[in-house]
JSON list of C-alpha atoms and ligand atoms in Angstrom, two decimals:
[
{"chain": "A", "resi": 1, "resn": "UNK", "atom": "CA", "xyz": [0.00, 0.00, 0.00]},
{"chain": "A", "resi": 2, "resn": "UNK", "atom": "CA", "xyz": [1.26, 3.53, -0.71]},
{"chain": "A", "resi": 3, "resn": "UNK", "atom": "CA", "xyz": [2.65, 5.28, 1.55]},
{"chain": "A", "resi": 4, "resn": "UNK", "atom": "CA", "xyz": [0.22, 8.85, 3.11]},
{"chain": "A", "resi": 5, "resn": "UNK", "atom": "CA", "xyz": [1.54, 11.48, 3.75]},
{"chain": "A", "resi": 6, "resn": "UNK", "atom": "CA", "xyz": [0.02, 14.61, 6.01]},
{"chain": "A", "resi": 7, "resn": "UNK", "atom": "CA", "xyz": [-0.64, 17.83, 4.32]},
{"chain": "A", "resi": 8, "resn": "UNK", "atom": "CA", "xyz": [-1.83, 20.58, 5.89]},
{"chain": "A", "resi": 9, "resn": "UNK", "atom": "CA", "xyz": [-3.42, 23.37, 3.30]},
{"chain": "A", "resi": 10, "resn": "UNK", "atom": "CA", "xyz": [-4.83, 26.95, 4.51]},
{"chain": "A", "resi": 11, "resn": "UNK", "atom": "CA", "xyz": [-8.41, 28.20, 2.91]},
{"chain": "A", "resi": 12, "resn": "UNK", "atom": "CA", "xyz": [-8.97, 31.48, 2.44]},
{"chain": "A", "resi": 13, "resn": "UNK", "atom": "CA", "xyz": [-11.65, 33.96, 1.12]},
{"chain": "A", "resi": 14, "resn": "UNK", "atom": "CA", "xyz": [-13.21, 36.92, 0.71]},
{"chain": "A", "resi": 15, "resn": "UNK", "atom": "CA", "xyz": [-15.34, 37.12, -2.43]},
{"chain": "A", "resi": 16, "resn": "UNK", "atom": "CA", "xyz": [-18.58, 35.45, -3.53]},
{"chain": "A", "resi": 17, "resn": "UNK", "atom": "CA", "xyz": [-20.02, 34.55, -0.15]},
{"chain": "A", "resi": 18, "resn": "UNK", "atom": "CA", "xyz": [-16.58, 33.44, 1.30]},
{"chain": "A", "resi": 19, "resn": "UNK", "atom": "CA", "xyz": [-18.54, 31.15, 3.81]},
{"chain": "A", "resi": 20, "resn": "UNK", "atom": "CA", "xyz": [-19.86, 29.22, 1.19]},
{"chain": "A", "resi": 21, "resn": "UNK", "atom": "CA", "xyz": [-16.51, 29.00, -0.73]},
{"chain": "A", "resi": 22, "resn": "UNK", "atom": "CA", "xyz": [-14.47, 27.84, 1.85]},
{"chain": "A", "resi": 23, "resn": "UNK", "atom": "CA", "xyz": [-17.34, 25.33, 2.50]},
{"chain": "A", "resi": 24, "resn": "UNK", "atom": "CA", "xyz": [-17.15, 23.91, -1.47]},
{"chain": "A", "resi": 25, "resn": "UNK", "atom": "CA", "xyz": [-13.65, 23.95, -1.28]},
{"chain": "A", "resi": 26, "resn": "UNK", "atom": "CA", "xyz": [-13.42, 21.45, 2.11]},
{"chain": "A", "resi": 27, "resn": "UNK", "atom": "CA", "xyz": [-15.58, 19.53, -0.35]},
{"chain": "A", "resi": 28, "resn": "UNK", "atom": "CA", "xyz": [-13.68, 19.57, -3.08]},
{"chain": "A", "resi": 29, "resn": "UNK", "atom": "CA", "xyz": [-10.15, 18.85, -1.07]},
{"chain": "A", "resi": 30, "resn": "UNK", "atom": "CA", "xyz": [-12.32, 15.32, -0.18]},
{"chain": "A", "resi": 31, "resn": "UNK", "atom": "CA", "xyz": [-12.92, 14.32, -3.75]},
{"chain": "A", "resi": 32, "resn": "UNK", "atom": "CA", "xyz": [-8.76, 14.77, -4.95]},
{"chain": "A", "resi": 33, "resn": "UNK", "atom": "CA", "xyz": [-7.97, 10.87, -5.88]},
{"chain": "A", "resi": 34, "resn": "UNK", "atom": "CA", "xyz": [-5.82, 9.52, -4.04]},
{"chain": "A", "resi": 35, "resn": "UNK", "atom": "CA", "xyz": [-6.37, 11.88, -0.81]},
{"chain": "A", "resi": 36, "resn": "UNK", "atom": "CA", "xyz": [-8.81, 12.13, 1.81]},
{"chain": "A", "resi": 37, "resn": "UNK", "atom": "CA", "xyz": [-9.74, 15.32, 4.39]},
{"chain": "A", "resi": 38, "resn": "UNK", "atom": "CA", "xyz": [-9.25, 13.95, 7.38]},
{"chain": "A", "resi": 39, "resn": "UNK", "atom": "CA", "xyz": [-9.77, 17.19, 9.88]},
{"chain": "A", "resi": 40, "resn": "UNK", "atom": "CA", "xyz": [-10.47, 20.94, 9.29]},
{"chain": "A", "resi": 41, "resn": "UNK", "atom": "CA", "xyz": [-10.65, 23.41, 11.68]},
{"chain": "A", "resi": 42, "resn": "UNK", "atom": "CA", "xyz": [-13.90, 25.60, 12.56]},
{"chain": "A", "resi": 43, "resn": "UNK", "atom": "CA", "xyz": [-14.27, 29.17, 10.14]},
{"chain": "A", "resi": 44, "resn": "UNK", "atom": "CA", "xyz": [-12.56, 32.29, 10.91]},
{"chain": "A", "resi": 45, "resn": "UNK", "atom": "CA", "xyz": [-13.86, 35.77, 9.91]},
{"chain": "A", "resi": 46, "resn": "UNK", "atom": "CA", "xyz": [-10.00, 38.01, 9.61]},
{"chain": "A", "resi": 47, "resn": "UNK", "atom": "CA", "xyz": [-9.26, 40.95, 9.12]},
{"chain": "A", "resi": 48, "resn": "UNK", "atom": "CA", "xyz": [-7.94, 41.61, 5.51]},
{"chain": "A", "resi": 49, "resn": "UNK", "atom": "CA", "xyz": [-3.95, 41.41, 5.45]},
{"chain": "A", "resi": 50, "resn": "UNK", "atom": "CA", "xyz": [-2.49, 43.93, 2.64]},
{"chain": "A", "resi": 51, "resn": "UNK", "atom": "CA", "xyz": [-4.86, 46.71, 1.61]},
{"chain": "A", "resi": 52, "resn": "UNK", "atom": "CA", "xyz": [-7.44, 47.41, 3.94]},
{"chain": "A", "resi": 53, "resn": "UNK", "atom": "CA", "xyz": [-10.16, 48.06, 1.15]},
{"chain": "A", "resi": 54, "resn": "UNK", "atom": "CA", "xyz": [-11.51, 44.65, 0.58]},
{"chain": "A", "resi": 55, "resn": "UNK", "atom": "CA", "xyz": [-13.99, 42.38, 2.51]},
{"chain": "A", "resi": 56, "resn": "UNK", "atom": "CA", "xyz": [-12.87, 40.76, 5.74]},
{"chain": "A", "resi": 57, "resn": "UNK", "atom": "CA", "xyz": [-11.33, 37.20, 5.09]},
{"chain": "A", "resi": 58, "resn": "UNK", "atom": "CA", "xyz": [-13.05, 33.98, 5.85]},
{"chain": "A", "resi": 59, "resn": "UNK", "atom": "CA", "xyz": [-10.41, 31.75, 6.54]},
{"chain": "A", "resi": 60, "resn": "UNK", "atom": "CA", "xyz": [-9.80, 27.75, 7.86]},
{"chain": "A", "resi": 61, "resn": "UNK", "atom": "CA", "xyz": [-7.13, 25.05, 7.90]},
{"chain": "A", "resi": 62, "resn": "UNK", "atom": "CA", "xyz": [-7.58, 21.02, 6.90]},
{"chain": "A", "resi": 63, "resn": "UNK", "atom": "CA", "xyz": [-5.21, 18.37, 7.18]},
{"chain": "A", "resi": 64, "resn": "UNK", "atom": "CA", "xyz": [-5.47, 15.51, 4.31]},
{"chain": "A", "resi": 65, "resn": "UNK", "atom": "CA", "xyz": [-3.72, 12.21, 3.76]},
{"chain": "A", "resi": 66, "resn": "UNK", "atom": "CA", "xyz": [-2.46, 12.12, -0.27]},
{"chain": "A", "resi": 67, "resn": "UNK", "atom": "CA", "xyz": [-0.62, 9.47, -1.83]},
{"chain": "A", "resi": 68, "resn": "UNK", "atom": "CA", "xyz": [0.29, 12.36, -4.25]},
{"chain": "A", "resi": 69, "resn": "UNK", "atom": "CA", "xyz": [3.28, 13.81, -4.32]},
{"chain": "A", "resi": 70, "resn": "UNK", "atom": "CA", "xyz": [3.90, 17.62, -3.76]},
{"chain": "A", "resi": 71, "resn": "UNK", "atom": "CA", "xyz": [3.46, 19.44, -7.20]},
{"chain": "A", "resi": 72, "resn": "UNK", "atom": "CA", "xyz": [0.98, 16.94, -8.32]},
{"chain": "A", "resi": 73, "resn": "UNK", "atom": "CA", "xyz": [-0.89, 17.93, -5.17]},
{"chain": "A", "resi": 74, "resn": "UNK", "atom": "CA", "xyz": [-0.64, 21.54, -5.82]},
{"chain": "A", "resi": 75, "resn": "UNK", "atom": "CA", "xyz": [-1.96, 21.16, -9.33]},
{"chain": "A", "resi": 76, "resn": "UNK", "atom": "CA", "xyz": [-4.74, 19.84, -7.27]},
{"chain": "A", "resi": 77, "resn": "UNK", "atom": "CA", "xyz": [-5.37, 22.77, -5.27]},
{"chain": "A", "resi": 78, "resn": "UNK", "atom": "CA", "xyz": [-5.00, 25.08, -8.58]},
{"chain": "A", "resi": 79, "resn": "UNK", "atom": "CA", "xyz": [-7.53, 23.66, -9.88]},
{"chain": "A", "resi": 80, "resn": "UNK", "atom": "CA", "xyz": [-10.15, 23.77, -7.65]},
{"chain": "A", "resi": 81, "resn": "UNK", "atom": "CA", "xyz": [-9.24, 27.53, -7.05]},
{"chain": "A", "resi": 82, "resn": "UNK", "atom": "CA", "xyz": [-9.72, 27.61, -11.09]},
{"chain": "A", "resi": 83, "resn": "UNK", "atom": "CA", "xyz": [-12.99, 25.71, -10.89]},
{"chain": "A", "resi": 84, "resn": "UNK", "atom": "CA", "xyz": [-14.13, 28.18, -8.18]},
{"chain": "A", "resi": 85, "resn": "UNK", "atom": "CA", "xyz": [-13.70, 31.36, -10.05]},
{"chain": "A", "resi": 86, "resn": "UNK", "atom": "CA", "xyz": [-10.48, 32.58, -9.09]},
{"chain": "A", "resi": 87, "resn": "UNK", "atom": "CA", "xyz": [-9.38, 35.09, -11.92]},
{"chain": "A", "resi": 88, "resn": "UNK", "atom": "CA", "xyz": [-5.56, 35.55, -10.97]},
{"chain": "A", "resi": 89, "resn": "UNK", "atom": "CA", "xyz": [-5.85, 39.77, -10.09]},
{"chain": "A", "resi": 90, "resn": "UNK", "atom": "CA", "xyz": [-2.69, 42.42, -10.95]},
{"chain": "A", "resi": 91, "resn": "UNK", "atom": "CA", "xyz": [-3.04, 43.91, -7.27]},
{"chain": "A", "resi": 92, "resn": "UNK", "atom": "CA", "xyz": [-0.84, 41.94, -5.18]},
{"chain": "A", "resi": 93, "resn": "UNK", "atom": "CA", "xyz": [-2.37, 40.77, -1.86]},
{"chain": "A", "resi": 94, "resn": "UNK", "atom": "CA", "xyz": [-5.85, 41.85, -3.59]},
{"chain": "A", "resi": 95, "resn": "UNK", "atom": "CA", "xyz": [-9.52, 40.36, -2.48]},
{"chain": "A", "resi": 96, "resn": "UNK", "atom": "CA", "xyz": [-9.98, 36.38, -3.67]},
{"chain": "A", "resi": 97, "resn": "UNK", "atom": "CA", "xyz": [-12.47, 33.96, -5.03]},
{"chain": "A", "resi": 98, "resn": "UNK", "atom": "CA", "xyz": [-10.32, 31.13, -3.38]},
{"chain": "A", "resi": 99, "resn": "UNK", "atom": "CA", "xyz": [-7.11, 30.91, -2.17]},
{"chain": "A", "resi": 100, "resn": "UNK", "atom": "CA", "xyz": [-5.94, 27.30, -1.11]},
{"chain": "A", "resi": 101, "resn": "UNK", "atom": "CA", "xyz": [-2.13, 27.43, 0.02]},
{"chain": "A", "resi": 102, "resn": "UNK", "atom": "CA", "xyz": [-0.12, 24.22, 0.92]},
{"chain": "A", "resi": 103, "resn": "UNK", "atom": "CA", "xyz": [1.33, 25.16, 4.22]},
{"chain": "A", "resi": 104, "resn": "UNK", "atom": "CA", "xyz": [3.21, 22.02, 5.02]},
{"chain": "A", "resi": 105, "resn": "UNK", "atom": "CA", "xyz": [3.72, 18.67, 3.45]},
{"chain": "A", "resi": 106, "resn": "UNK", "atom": "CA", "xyz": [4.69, 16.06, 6.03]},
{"chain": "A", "resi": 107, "resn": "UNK", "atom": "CA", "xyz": [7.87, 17.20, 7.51]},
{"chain": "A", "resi": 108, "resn": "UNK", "atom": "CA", "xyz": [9.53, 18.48, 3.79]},
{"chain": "A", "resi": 109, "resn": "UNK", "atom": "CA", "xyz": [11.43, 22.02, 3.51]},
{"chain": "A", "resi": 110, "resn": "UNK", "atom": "CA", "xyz": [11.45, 23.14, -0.47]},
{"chain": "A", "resi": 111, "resn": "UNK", "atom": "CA", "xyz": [12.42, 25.61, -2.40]},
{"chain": "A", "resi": 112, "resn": "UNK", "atom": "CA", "xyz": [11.19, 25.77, -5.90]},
{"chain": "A", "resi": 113, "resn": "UNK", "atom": "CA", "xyz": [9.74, 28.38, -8.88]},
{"chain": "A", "resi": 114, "resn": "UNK", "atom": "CA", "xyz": [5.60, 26.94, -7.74]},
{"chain": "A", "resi": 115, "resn": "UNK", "atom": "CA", "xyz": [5.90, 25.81, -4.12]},
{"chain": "A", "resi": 116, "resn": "UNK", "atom": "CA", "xyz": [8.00, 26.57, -0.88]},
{"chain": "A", "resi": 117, "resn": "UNK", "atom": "CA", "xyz": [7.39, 24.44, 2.22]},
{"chain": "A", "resi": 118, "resn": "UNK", "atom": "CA", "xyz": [6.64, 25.30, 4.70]},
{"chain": "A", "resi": 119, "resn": "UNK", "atom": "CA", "xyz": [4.46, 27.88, 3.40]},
{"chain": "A", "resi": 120, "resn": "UNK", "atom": "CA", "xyz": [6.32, 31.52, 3.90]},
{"chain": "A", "resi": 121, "resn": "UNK", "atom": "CA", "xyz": [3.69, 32.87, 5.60]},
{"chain": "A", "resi": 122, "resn": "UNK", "atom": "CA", "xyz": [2.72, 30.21, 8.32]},
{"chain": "A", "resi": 123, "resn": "UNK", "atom": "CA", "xyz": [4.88, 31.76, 11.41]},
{"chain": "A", "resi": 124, "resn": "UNK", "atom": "CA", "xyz": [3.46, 35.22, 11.45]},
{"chain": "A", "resi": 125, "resn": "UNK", "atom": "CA", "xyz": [-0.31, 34.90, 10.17]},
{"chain": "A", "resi": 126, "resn": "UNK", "atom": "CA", "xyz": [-2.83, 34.86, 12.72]},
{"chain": "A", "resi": 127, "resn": "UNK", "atom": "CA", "xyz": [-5.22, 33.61, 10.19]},
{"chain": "A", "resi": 128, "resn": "UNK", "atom": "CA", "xyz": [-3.30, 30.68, 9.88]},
{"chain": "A", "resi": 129, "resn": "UNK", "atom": "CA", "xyz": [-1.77, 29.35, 12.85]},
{"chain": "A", "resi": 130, "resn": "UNK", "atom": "CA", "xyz": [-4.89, 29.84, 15.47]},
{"chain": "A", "resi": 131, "resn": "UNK", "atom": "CA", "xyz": [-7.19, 27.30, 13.22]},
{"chain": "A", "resi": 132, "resn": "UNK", "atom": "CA", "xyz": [-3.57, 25.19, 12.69]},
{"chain": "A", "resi": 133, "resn": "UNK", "atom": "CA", "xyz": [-3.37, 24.92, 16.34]},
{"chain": "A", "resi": 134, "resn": "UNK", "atom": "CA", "xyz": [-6.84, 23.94, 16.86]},
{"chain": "A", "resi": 135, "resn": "UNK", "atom": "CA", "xyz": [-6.69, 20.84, 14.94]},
{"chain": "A", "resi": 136, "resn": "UNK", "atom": "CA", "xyz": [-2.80, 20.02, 14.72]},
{"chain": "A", "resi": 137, "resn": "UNK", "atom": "CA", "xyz": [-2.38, 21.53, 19.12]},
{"chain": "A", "resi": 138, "resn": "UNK", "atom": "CA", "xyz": [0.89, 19.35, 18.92]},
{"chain": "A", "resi": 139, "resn": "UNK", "atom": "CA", "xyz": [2.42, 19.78, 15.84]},
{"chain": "A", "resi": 140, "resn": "UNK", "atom": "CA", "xyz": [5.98, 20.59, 15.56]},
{"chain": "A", "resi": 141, "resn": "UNK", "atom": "CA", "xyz": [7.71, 22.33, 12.49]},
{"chain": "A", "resi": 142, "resn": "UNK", "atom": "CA", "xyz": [10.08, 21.10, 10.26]},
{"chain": "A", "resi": 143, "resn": "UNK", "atom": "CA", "xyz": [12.42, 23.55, 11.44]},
{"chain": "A", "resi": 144, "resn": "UNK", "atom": "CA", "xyz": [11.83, 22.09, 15.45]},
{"chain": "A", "resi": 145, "resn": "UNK", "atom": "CA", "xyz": [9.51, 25.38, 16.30]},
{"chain": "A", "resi": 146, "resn": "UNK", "atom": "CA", "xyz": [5.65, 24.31, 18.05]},
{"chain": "A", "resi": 147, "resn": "UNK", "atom": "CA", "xyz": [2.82, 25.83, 16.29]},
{"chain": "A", "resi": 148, "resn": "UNK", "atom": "CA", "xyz": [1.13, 26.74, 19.36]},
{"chain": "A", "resi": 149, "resn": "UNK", "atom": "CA", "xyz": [4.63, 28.87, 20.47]},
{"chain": "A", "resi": 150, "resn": "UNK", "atom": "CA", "xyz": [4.07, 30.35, 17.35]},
{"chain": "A", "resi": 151, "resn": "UNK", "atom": "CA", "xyz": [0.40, 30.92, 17.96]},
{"chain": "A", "resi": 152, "resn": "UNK", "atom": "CA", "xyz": [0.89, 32.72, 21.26]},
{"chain": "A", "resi": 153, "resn": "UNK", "atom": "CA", "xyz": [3.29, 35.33, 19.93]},
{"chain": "A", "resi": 154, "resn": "UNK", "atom": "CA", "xyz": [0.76, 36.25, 17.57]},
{"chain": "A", "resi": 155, "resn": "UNK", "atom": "CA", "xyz": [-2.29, 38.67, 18.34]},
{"chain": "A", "resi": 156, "resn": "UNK", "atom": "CA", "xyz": [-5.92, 37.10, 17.63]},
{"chain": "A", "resi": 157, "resn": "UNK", "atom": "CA", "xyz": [-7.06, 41.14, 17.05]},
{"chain": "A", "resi": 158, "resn": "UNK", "atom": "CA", "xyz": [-9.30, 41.02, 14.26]},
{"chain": "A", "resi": 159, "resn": "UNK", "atom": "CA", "xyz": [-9.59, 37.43, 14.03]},
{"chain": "A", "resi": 160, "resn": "UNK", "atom": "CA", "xyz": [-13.26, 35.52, 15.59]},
{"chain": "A", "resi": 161, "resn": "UNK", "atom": "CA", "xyz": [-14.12, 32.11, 15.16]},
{"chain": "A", "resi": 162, "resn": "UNK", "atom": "CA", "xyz": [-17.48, 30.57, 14.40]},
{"chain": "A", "resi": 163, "resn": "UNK", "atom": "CA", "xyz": [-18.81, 33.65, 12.22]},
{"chain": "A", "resi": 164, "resn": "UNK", "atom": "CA", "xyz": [-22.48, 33.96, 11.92]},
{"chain": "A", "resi": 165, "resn": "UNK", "atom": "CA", "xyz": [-23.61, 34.02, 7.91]},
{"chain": "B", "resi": 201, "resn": "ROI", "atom": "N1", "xyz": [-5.77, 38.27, 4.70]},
{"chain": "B", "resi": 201, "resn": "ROI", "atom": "C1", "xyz": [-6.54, 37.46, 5.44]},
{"chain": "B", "resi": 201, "resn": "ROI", "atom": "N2", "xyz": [-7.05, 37.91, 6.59]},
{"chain": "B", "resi": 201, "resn": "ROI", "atom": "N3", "xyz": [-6.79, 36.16, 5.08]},
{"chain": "B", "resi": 201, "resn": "ROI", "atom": "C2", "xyz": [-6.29, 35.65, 3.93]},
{"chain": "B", "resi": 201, "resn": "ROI", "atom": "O1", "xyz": [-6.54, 34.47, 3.62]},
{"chain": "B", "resi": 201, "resn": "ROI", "atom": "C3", "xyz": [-5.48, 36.47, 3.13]},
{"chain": "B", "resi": 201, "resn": "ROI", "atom": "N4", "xyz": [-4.93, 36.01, 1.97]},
{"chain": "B", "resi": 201, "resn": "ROI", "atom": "C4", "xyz": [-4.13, 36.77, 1.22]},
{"chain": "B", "resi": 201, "resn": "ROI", "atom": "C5", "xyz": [-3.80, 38.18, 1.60]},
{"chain": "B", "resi": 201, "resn": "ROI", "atom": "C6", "xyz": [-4.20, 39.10, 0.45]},
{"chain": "B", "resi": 201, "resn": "ROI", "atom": "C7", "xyz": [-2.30, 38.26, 1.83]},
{"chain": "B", "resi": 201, "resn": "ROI", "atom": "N5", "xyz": [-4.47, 38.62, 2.79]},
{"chain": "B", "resi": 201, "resn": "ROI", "atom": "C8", "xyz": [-5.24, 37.80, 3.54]},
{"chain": "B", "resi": 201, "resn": "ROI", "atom": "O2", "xyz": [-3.61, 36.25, 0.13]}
]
């Protein structure tokens, strides 16, 4: 049997009823072949990072277990973001349709042109590491740091859990 490996990927949104993207897109993480959602965290309503003129964020974390390997995975994740009308904006760090970034992949550090694990932004974004921590409490970086130290250093302001649609 192949081998599974953990892969934990961060949803975000803030276009198009965000609630109900993020929802489709936990969904649509399930029906990848050869991977199955085994956890995701609860919503988060956040407080746009970048410019300040766009919709608050809805944002969550899942952990799957993929027999796929990294890019093939990520062509995964493109193309549900395609599928969910993400049009690929000129503003950088602009409002979204769907974002769905790999954040870590097992225990791998990579450097390459269409992925870097872990995920740049996972040790400083709020939005990230307080739904990481609620499903993954224990987990432990590549680089030997614990999520939740990470967590604690980093202010919840502007981020609530559970948002009312
Ligand atoms: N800000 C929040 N709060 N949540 C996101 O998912 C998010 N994604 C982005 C940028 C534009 C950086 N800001 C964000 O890509």
């Amino acid at each position: 049997m192949a081998k599974n490996s953990a892969v934990y990927v961060g949803l975000g949104s803030n276009l198009d009823n965000p609630i109900h993207q993020v929802k489709q897109a936990l969904l649509a993480l399930d029906a990848i072949p050869a991977t199955h959602l085994r956890a995701h965290s609860a919503l988060y309503r956040s407080k746009p990072l970048g410019p300040q003129n766009q919709p608050d964020y809805i944002n969550a974390v899942a952990v799957l277990a993929t027999q796929l390997p990294p890019l093939t995975l990520l062509s995964e994740l493109q193309a549900i973001e395609n599928k969910q009308g993400r049009v690929r904006a000129t503003e950088r760090w602009g409002p979204r349709t769907l974002d769905l970034d790999m954040l870590l992949y097992d225990n791998k550090q990579l450097q390459g042109p269409r992925l870097t694990l872990p995920h740049p932004g996972l040790h400083e974004r709020a939005f990230v590491l307080y739904p990481l921590c609620e499903i993954a409490p224990d987990l432990v970086l590549p680089d030997g740091q614990r999520a939740n130290d990470l967590r604690q250093r980093c202010s919840a302001l502007g981020l609530s859990k559970n948002p009312m649609s």
